[in-house]
DNA sequence: CACTAAAATGAAATTTAATTTCGTTAATGA
DNA sequence: TCATTAACGAAATTAAATTTCATTTTAGTG
């Protein structure tokens, strides 16, 4: 389930977490290894599941999607099957970009990305207001994503 | 500030948001263009700022970082300079992976990724409990990140 | 401390992909 | 309809990824 990283692996990950488009040759030079040795390490990190994916990040504002909505959800009862069913629904909802099960009064925290408030209205009707296992939810609106880093600090 | 995407651009973005490691040749084939034409479009998306970055996503659990902390922060007064100063601090804090300015009772929502609760304690002392402009904060703990997608729905 | 086995490395060769060039086609607007 | 611009694709070129294999380093053991 976990993986031992040495100094070089950490170095590689820190670079790839910022820019995975770097050529293997440049990466090799920056970490002080030959290209084949570097490539083998990167491969191992991919195959072992440390690197889950390499993706393009796009600016939501450039494509007309820029309202962030945070939703705190409280279920009627703390039951495993109720939780699992809710998670599955959130997983299928394209507006939901993040879903966290949390401890305390609140049960889930959702992060959504929507075009406008009308889209959010539609979402609440489809997924929240009609869920019999959902007790209440609170909405926080954000027009400013001041920081968004996908990098895990190492 | 925004950018007109046609059907092909959207198609490209949807693929690259899931997997930016795909070769230009394969991408070209999937969208039905020649490699040079495909490459030109991808370049344009990069240069125009639609594609902000291409990064490796790593599994926090594989590297010993797996507590997600959500913090709701309320400032003493709704003043621009107070907000800006706080944002700058959060930007500099490596534990903070996301920061959203929100409307309503709460002023900011933070997402942190920490090794253990002790690290979070240290964070609150350094950044929150000692900030004179901060009125109160509420902490939500999550051991389960059930969904985490960086893709903007298009 | 020396010896062995396993793991990691790098130079060179090979394969594969990215990128450029340039003539052609399609879209846009007067 | 015609002129202009933008986008396209085939072929050639350049650059990078990947494989091969001999060597070095590391880790464990008598």
CSV table of C-alpha atoms (C1' of nucleotides) in Angstrom, one decimal:
chain,number,residue,atom,x,y,z
A,1,UNK,CA,0.0,0.0,0.0
A,2,UNK,CA,2.9,2.4,0.5
A,3,UNK,CA,6.2,2.8,-1.3
A,4,UNK,CA,9.7,3.7,-0.2
A,5,UNK,CA,11.0,6.8,-1.9
A,6,UNK,CA,14.6,7.7,-1.9
A,7,UNK,CA,15.9,11.2,-2.4
A,8,UNK,CA,16.0,10.8,-6.2
A,9,UNK,CA,12.5,9.6,-6.4
A,10,UNK,CA,11.3,12.5,-4.4
A,11,UNK,CA,13.2,14.8,-6.6
A,12,UNK,CA,11.6,13.3,-9.7
A,13,UNK,CA,8.1,13.5,-8.2
A,14,UNK,CA,8.5,17.1,-7.2
A,15,UNK,CA,9.5,18.0,-10.8
A,16,UNK,CA,6.7,15.9,-12.5
A,17,UNK,CA,4.1,17.2,-10.1
A,18,UNK,CA,4.8,20.6,-11.5
A,19,UNK,CA,5.5,19.7,-15.1
A,20,UNK,CA,5.0,16.2,-16.5
A,21,UNK,CA,5.8,17.4,-20.1
A,22,UNK,CA,9.5,17.7,-19.4
A,23,UNK,CA,11.4,15.4,-21.6
A,24,UNK,CA,13.1,12.4,-20.1
A,25,UNK,CA,16.4,13.8,-21.2
A,26,UNK,CA,15.9,17.1,-19.4
A,27,UNK,CA,14.5,15.3,-16.3
A,28,UNK,CA,17.5,13.0,-16.3
A,29,UNK,CA,19.9,15.9,-16.4
A,30,UNK,CA,18.1,17.8,-13.6
A,31,UNK,CA,18.2,14.8,-11.2
A,32,UNK,CA,21.7,13.8,-12.2
A,33,UNK,CA,21.1,10.5,-13.8
A,34,UNK,CA,21.4,9.1,-17.4
A,35,UNK,CA,18.2,9.0,-19.4
A,36,UNK,CA,17.7,5.3,-19.2
A,37,UNK,CA,18.2,5.2,-15.4
A,38,UNK,CA,15.8,8.1,-15.1
A,39,UNK,CA,13.2,6.5,-17.3
A,40,UNK,CA,13.3,3.3,-15.3
A,41,UNK,CA,12.6,5.2,-12.1
A,42,UNK,CA,9.7,7.1,-13.6
A,43,UNK,CA,8.3,3.8,-14.9
A,44,UNK,CA,8.6,2.2,-11.6
A,45,UNK,CA,6.7,5.1,-10.0
A,46,UNK,CA,4.0,4.7,-12.6
A,47,UNK,CA,3.7,1.0,-12.3
A,48,UNK,CA,3.7,1.0,-8.5
A,49,UNK,CA,0.8,3.4,-8.5
A,50,UNK,CA,2.6,6.3,-6.9
A,51,UNK,CA,2.0,8.2,-10.0
A,52,UNK,CA,-1.7,7.7,-10.6
A,53,UNK,CA,-2.1,9.8,-13.8
A,54,UNK,CA,-0.6,12.5,-15.9
A,55,UNK,CA,-3.2,15.1,-16.9
A,56,UNK,CA,-3.7,18.5,-18.5
A,57,UNK,CA,-5.0,21.1,-16.2
A,58,UNK,CA,-7.2,23.7,-17.8
A,59,UNK,CA,-8.2,27.1,-16.7
A,60,UNK,CA,-12.0,27.0,-16.0
A,61,UNK,CA,-12.3,30.7,-16.6
A,62,UNK,CA,-11.1,30.3,-20.2
A,63,UNK,CA,-13.9,27.9,-21.0
A,64,UNK,CA,-16.8,29.6,-19.2
A,65,UNK,CA,-16.9,27.4,-16.1
A,66,UNK,CA,-15.9,29.4,-13.1
A,67,UNK,CA,-18.2,29.1,-10.2
A,68,UNK,CA,-16.9,26.9,-7.4
A,69,UNK,CA,-19.5,25.6,-5.1
A,70,UNK,CA,-18.7,23.9,-1.8
A,71,UNK,CA,-21.4,21.8,-0.3
A,72,UNK,CA,-21.5,20.4,3.2
A,73,UNK,CA,-23.9,17.5,3.5
A,74,UNK,CA,-25.4,15.8,6.5
A,75,UNK,CA,-27.1,12.5,6.2
A,76,UNK,CA,-30.0,11.4,8.3
A,77,UNK,CA,-28.2,8.4,9.8
A,78,UNK,CA,-24.6,7.3,10.0
A,79,UNK,CA,-25.0,4.0,8.1
A,80,UNK,CA,-22.5,2.4,5.8
A,81,UNK,CA,-24.9,1.6,3.0
A,82,UNK,CA,-26.3,5.1,3.0
A,83,UNK,CA,-22.9,6.6,2.8
A,84,UNK,CA,-21.9,4.2,0.0
A,85,UNK,CA,-24.9,5.0,-2.1
A,86,UNK,CA,-24.3,8.7,-1.7
A,87,UNK,CA,-20.7,8.3,-2.7
A,88,UNK,CA,-21.7,6.4,-5.8
A,89,UNK,CA,-24.1,9.2,-6.8
A,90,UNK,CA,-21.4,11.8,-6.4
A,91,UNK,CA,-18.9,9.8,-8.3
A,92,UNK,CA,-21.3,9.7,-11.3
A,93,UNK,CA,-22.2,13.4,-11.1
A,94,UNK,CA,-20.0,15.4,-13.6
A,95,UNK,CA,-20.4,18.7,-11.7
A,96,UNK,CA,-18.8,17.1,-8.6
A,97,UNK,CA,-15.0,17.4,-8.9
A,98,UNK,CA,-14.2,16.4,-5.3
A,99,UNK,CA,-15.9,14.4,-2.6
A,100,UNK,CA,-14.6,13.9,0.9
A,101,UNK,CA,-16.2,11.9,3.7
A,102,UNK,CA,-15.6,13.8,6.9
A,103,UNK,CA,-15.9,13.2,10.6
A,104,UNK,CA,-18.0,15.5,12.9
A,105,UNK,CA,-21.4,17.1,12.4
A,106,UNK,CA,-21.0,17.2,8.7
A,107,UNK,CA,-20.8,13.9,6.8
A,108,UNK,CA,-19.6,14.9,3.3
A,109,UNK,CA,-17.9,17.9,1.7
A,110,UNK,CA,-18.4,18.3,-2.0
A,111,UNK,CA,-16.6,20.6,-4.4
A,112,UNK,CA,-18.5,21.4,-7.6
A,113,UNK,CA,-17.6,23.4,-10.7
A,114,UNK,CA,-20.5,24.8,-12.6
A,115,UNK,CA,-21.3,27.3,-15.3
A,116,UNK,CA,-23.8,29.3,-13.4
A,117,UNK,CA,-26.2,29.2,-10.5
A,118,UNK,CA,-29.0,27.7,-12.6
A,119,UNK,CA,-26.8,24.7,-13.1
A,120,UNK,CA,-26.3,24.4,-9.4
A,121,UNK,CA,-30.0,24.6,-8.8
A,122,UNK,CA,-30.5,21.8,-11.2
A,123,UNK,CA,-27.8,19.8,-9.4
A,124,UNK,CA,-29.4,20.2,-6.0
A,125,UNK,CA,-32.8,19.1,-7.4
A,126,UNK,CA,-31.3,16.1,-9.1
A,127,UNK,CA,-28.9,14.9,-6.4
A,128,UNK,CA,-29.6,16.5,-3.0
A,129,UNK,CA,-33.1,17.8,-2.5
A,130,UNK,CA,-34.6,14.5,-3.7
A,131,UNK,CA,-32.4,12.2,-1.6
A,132,UNK,CA,-34.4,10.8,1.3
A,133,UNK,CA,-31.3,9.9,3.2
A,134,UNK,CA,-30.0,13.4,3.2
A,135,UNK,CA,-30.8,15.5,6.2
A,136,UNK,CA,-29.5,18.9,5.3
A,137,UNK,CA,-26.9,20.7,3.2
A,138,UNK,CA,-25.2,24.0,3.3
A,139,UNK,CA,-23.8,25.8,0.3
A,140,UNK,CA,-20.7,28.0,0.1
A,141,UNK,CA,-20.1,30.0,-3.1
A,142,UNK,CA,-16.7,30.9,-4.4
A,143,UNK,CA,-15.9,33.0,-7.4
A,144,UNK,CA,-12.2,33.0,-6.6
A,145,UNK,CA,-10.1,29.9,-6.5
A,146,UNK,CA,-7.0,31.6,-5.0
A,147,UNK,CA,-4.9,28.5,-4.9
A,148,UNK,CA,-5.2,25.2,-6.5
A,149,UNK,CA,-2.3,22.8,-6.4
A,150,UNK,CA,-2.4,19.2,-7.2
A,151,UNK,CA,1.0,18.6,-5.8
A,152,UNK,CA,1.5,16.4,-2.7
A,153,UNK,CA,4.1,18.1,-0.6
A,154,UNK,CA,7.1,15.7,-0.2
B,1,UNK,CA,-9.9,36.2,-21.1
B,2,UNK,CA,-11.9,33.4,-22.7
B,3,UNK,CA,-11.4,31.2,-25.7
B,4,UNK,CA,-13.7,29.8,-28.3
B,5,UNK,CA,-13.5,26.0,-28.4
B,6,UNK,CA,-15.0,24.0,-31.3
B,7,UNK,CA,-16.0,20.4,-31.1
B,8,UNK,CA,-12.5,19.2,-31.9
B,9,UNK,CA,-10.9,21.3,-29.2
B,10,UNK,CA,-13.3,20.1,-26.6
B,11,UNK,CA,-12.6,16.5,-27.7
B,12,UNK,CA,-8.9,17.1,-27.3
B,13,UNK,CA,-9.3,18.7,-23.9
B,14,UNK,CA,-11.5,15.9,-22.6
B,15,UNK,CA,-8.8,13.4,-23.6
B,16,UNK,CA,-5.9,15.3,-22.3
B,17,UNK,CA,-7.6,16.1,-19.0
B,18,UNK,CA,-7.7,12.3,-18.4
B,19,UNK,CA,-4.4,11.4,-19.9
B,20,UNK,CA,-1.8,13.9,-21.1
B,21,UNK,CA,0.7,11.2,-21.8
B,22,UNK,CA,-1.0,10.0,-24.9
B,23,UNK,CA,1.2,10.4,-27.9
B,24,UNK,CA,0.3,13.1,-30.4
B,25,UNK,CA,-0.1,10.3,-33.0
B,26,UNK,CA,-2.7,8.5,-31.0
B,27,UNK,CA,-4.5,11.7,-30.0
B,28,UNK,CA,-4.6,12.7,-33.7
B,29,UNK,CA,-6.1,9.4,-34.6
B,30,UNK,CA,-8.7,9.5,-31.9
B,31,UNK,CA,-9.9,13.0,-32.9
B,32,UNK,CA,-9.7,12.3,-36.6
B,33,UNK,CA,-7.0,14.7,-37.7
B,34,UNK,CA,-3.4,14.3,-39.0
B,35,UNK,CA,-0.6,14.5,-36.4
B,36,UNK,CA,0.5,18.0,-37.5
B,37,UNK,CA,-3.0,19.4,-37.4
B,38,UNK,CA,-3.6,17.9,-34.0
B,39,UNK,CA,-0.3,19.2,-32.7
B,40,UNK,CA,-1.1,22.7,-33.9
B,41,UNK,CA,-4.3,22.7,-31.9
B,42,UNK,CA,-2.7,21.4,-28.8
B,43,UNK,CA,-0.1,24.0,-29.0
B,44,UNK,CA,-2.7,26.7,-29.5
B,45,UNK,CA,-4.5,25.5,-26.4
B,46,UNK,CA,-1.3,25.7,-24.4
B,47,UNK,CA,-0.2,29.0,-25.7
B,48,UNK,CA,-3.6,30.6,-25.2
B,49,UNK,CA,-3.6,29.6,-21.6
B,50,UNK,CA,-6.6,27.1,-21.8
B,51,UNK,CA,-4.2,24.4,-20.8
B,52,UNK,CA,-2.4,25.8,-17.8
B,53,UNK,CA,-0.1,22.9,-17.0
B,54,UNK,CA,0.5,19.2,-17.5
B,55,UNK,CA,1.3,17.5,-14.3
B,56,UNK,CA,1.7,14.1,-12.7
B,57,UNK,CA,-0.9,13.2,-10.0
B,58,UNK,CA,0.4,11.1,-7.2
B,59,UNK,CA,-1.5,9.0,-4.7
B,60,UNK,CA,-1.0,10.6,-1.3
B,61,UNK,CA,-1.6,7.3,0.5
B,62,UNK,CA,1.4,5.8,-1.3
B,63,UNK,CA,3.8,8.4,0.1
B,64,UNK,CA,2.5,8.6,3.7
B,65,UNK,CA,0.4,11.8,3.3
B,66,UNK,CA,-3.2,11.0,3.7
B,67,UNK,CA,-5.1,13.2,6.1
B,68,UNK,CA,-7.2,15.8,4.3
B,69,UNK,CA,-8.2,18.8,6.4
B,70,UNK,CA,-10.8,21.3,5.4
B,71,UNK,CA,-10.7,24.6,7.3
B,72,UNK,CA,-13.4,27.2,7.2
B,73,UNK,CA,-12.0,30.6,8.1
B,74,UNK,CA,-13.8,33.7,9.2
B,75,UNK,CA,-11.9,37.0,9.4
B,76,UNK,CA,-12.6,39.8,11.8
B,77,UNK,CA,-13.5,42.3,9.1
B,78,UNK,CA,-14.3,42.2,5.4
B,79,UNK,CA,-11.5,44.3,4.2
B,80,UNK,CA,-9.5,43.9,1.0
B,81,UNK,CA,-6.1,44.2,2.5
B,82,UNK,CA,-6.8,41.7,5.2
B,83,UNK,CA,-8.1,39.3,2.7
B,84,UNK,CA,-5.1,39.8,0.4
B,85,UNK,CA,-2.6,39.3,3.3
B,86,UNK,CA,-4.3,36.1,4.2
B,87,UNK,CA,-4.3,34.8,0.7
B,88,UNK,CA,-0.6,35.4,0.4
B,89,UNK,CA,0.1,33.5,3.5
B,90,UNK,CA,-2.0,30.5,2.3
B,91,UNK,CA,-0.2,30.7,-1.0
B,92,UNK,CA,3.1,30.3,0.7
B,93,UNK,CA,2.0,27.5,3.0
B,94,UNK,CA,3.0,24.1,1.5
B,95,UNK,CA,0.3,22.2,3.5
B,96,UNK,CA,-2.4,24.3,1.8
B,97,UNK,CA,-3.3,22.7,-1.5
B,98,UNK,CA,-6.5,24.7,-2.2
B,99,UNK,CA,-7.8,28.1,-1.1
B,100,UNK,CA,-11.2,29.6,-2.0
B,101,UNK,CA,-12.5,32.9,-1.0
B,102,UNK,CA,-16.2,32.4,-0.4
B,103,UNK,CA,-19.3,34.5,0.2
B,104,UNK,CA,-21.5,34.3,3.3
B,105,UNK,CA,-20.6,33.8,6.9
B,106,UNK,CA,-17.4,32.1,6.1
B,107,UNK,CA,-14.7,34.0,4.3
B,108,UNK,CA,-12.2,31.3,3.2
B,109,UNK,CA,-12.2,27.6,2.7
B,110,UNK,CA,-8.9,25.8,2.8
B,111,UNK,CA,-8.0,22.3,1.8
B,112,UNK,CA,-4.9,20.9,3.4
B,113,UNK,CA,-2.9,17.7,3.0
B,114,UNK,CA,-0.9,16.6,6.0
B,115,UNK,CA,1.0,13.7,7.3
B,116,UNK,CA,-0.6,13.6,10.7
B,117,UNK,CA,-2.6,15.6,13.3
B,118,UNK,CA,0.5,17.0,14.8
B,119,UNK,CA,1.4,18.6,11.5
B,120,UNK,CA,-2.0,20.2,11.5
B,121,UNK,CA,-1.5,21.5,15.0
B,122,UNK,CA,1.7,23.1,13.9
B,123,UNK,CA,0.0,24.6,10.9
B,124,UNK,CA,-2.8,26.2,13.0
B,125,UNK,CA,-0.3,27.6,15.4
B,126,UNK,CA,1.9,29.1,12.7
B,127,UNK,CA,-0.8,30.4,10.3
B,128,UNK,CA,-4.2,30.6,12.0
B,129,UNK,CA,-4.1,30.9,15.8
B,130,UNK,CA,-1.6,33.7,15.6
B,131,UNK,CA,-3.3,35.8,13.0
B,132,UNK,CA,-4.9,38.9,14.6
B,133,UNK,CA,-7.2,39.4,11.7
B,134,UNK,CA,-8.7,35.9,11.9
B,135,UNK,CA,-11.9,35.7,14.0
B,136,UNK,CA,-12.5,32.0,14.1
B,137,UNK,CA,-11.9,28.8,12.2
B,138,UNK,CA,-13.6,25.4,12.0
B,139,UNK,CA,-11.9,22.2,11.1
B,140,UNK,CA,-13.3,19.2,9.2
B,141,UNK,CA,-11.2,16.0,9.1
B,142,UNK,CA,-11.3,13.6,6.2
B,143,UNK,CA,-9.5,10.3,6.0
B,144,UNK,CA,-11.3,9.5,2.7
B,145,UNK,CA,-11.0,11.4,-0.5
B,146,UNK,CA,-13.7,9.6,-2.3
B,147,UNK,CA,-13.5,11.6,-5.5
B,148,UNK,CA,-10.8,13.8,-6.9
B,149,UNK,CA,-11.0,14.9,-10.4
B,150,UNK,CA,-9.0,17.8,-11.9
B,151,UNK,CA,-11.1,17.7,-15.1
B,152,UNK,CA,-13.3,20.7,-16.0
B,153,UNK,CA,-16.5,19.3,-17.4
B,154,UNK,CA,-16.9,20.5,-21.0
C,1,DC,C1',36.5,-8.1,5.8
C,2,DA,C1',36.0,-10.4,1.6
C,3,DC,C1',32.6,-12.5,-1.4
C,4,DT,C1',28.3,-13.3,-3.8
C,5,DA,C1',23.9,-12.0,-5.6
C,6,DA,C1',20.8,-8.6,-6.8
C,7,DA,C1',19.9,-4.1,-8.2
C,8,DA,C1',20.9,0.0,-10.4
C,9,DT,C1',23.6,2.4,-13.7
C,10,DG,C1',25.3,4.4,-18.4
C,11,DA,C1',27.1,4.2,-23.4
C,12,DA,C1',25.7,3.0,-27.7
C,13,DA,C1',22.3,1.4,-30.9
C,14,DT,C1',17.7,1.2,-32.3
C,15,DT,C1',13.0,2.3,-32.5
C,16,DT,C1',9.5,5.5,-32.3
C,17,DA,C1',7.5,9.9,-32.0
C,18,DA,C1',7.6,15.0,-32.5
C,19,DT,C1',8.2,18.7,-35.4
C,20,DT,C1',9.0,21.3,-39.7
C,21,DT,C1',8.3,22.2,-44.5
C,22,DC,C1',5.4,23.2,-48.1
C,23,DG,C1',1.8,22.5,-51.4
C,24,DT,C1',-3.4,21.9,-51.1
C,25,DT,C1',-8.0,22.5,-49.3
C,26,DA,C1',-11.6,24.7,-46.7
C,27,DA,C1',-13.6,28.5,-44.5
C,28,DT,C1',-14.6,33.7,-44.2
C,29,DG,C1',-15.9,37.9,-45.8
C,30,DA,C1',-16.3,41.6,-49.1
D,1,DT,C1',-17.9,35.0,-57.1
D,2,DC,C1',-13.4,36.1,-55.9
D,3,DA,C1',-9.7,37.2,-52.7
D,4,DT,C1',-7.8,36.3,-48.3
D,5,DT,C1',-6.8,33.9,-44.4
D,6,DA,C1',-6.8,29.9,-41.7
D,7,DA,C1',-6.5,25.1,-41.3
D,8,DC,C1',-5.1,20.9,-43.2
D,9,DG,C1',-2.1,16.5,-44.5
D,10,DA,C1',2.0,14.0,-46.9
D,11,DA,C1',6.6,13.6,-46.7
D,12,DA,C1',11.0,14.7,-44.8
D,13,DT,C1',13.6,15.9,-40.9
D,14,DT,C1',14.9,16.3,-36.3
D,15,DA,C1',14.6,14.9,-31.6
D,16,DA,C1',13.4,11.9,-28.1
D,17,DA,C1',12.2,7.5,-26.0
D,18,DT,C1',13.5,3.0,-25.4
D,19,DT,C1',16.2,-1.4,-25.7
D,20,DT,C1',20.4,-3.9,-25.2
D,21,DC,C1',24.1,-5.2,-22.7
D,22,DA,C1',28.4,-4.7,-20.2
D,23,DT,C1',29.8,-2.4,-15.8
D,24,DT,C1',29.3,-0.5,-11.2
D,25,DT,C1',27.2,-0.1,-6.9
D,26,DT,C1',24.7,-1.8,-3.1
D,27,DA,C1',23.1,-5.1,0.4
D,28,DG,C1',23.4,-9.2,2.6
D,29,DT,C1',26.2,-13.3,4.4
D,30,DG,C1',29.8,-16.4,5.9
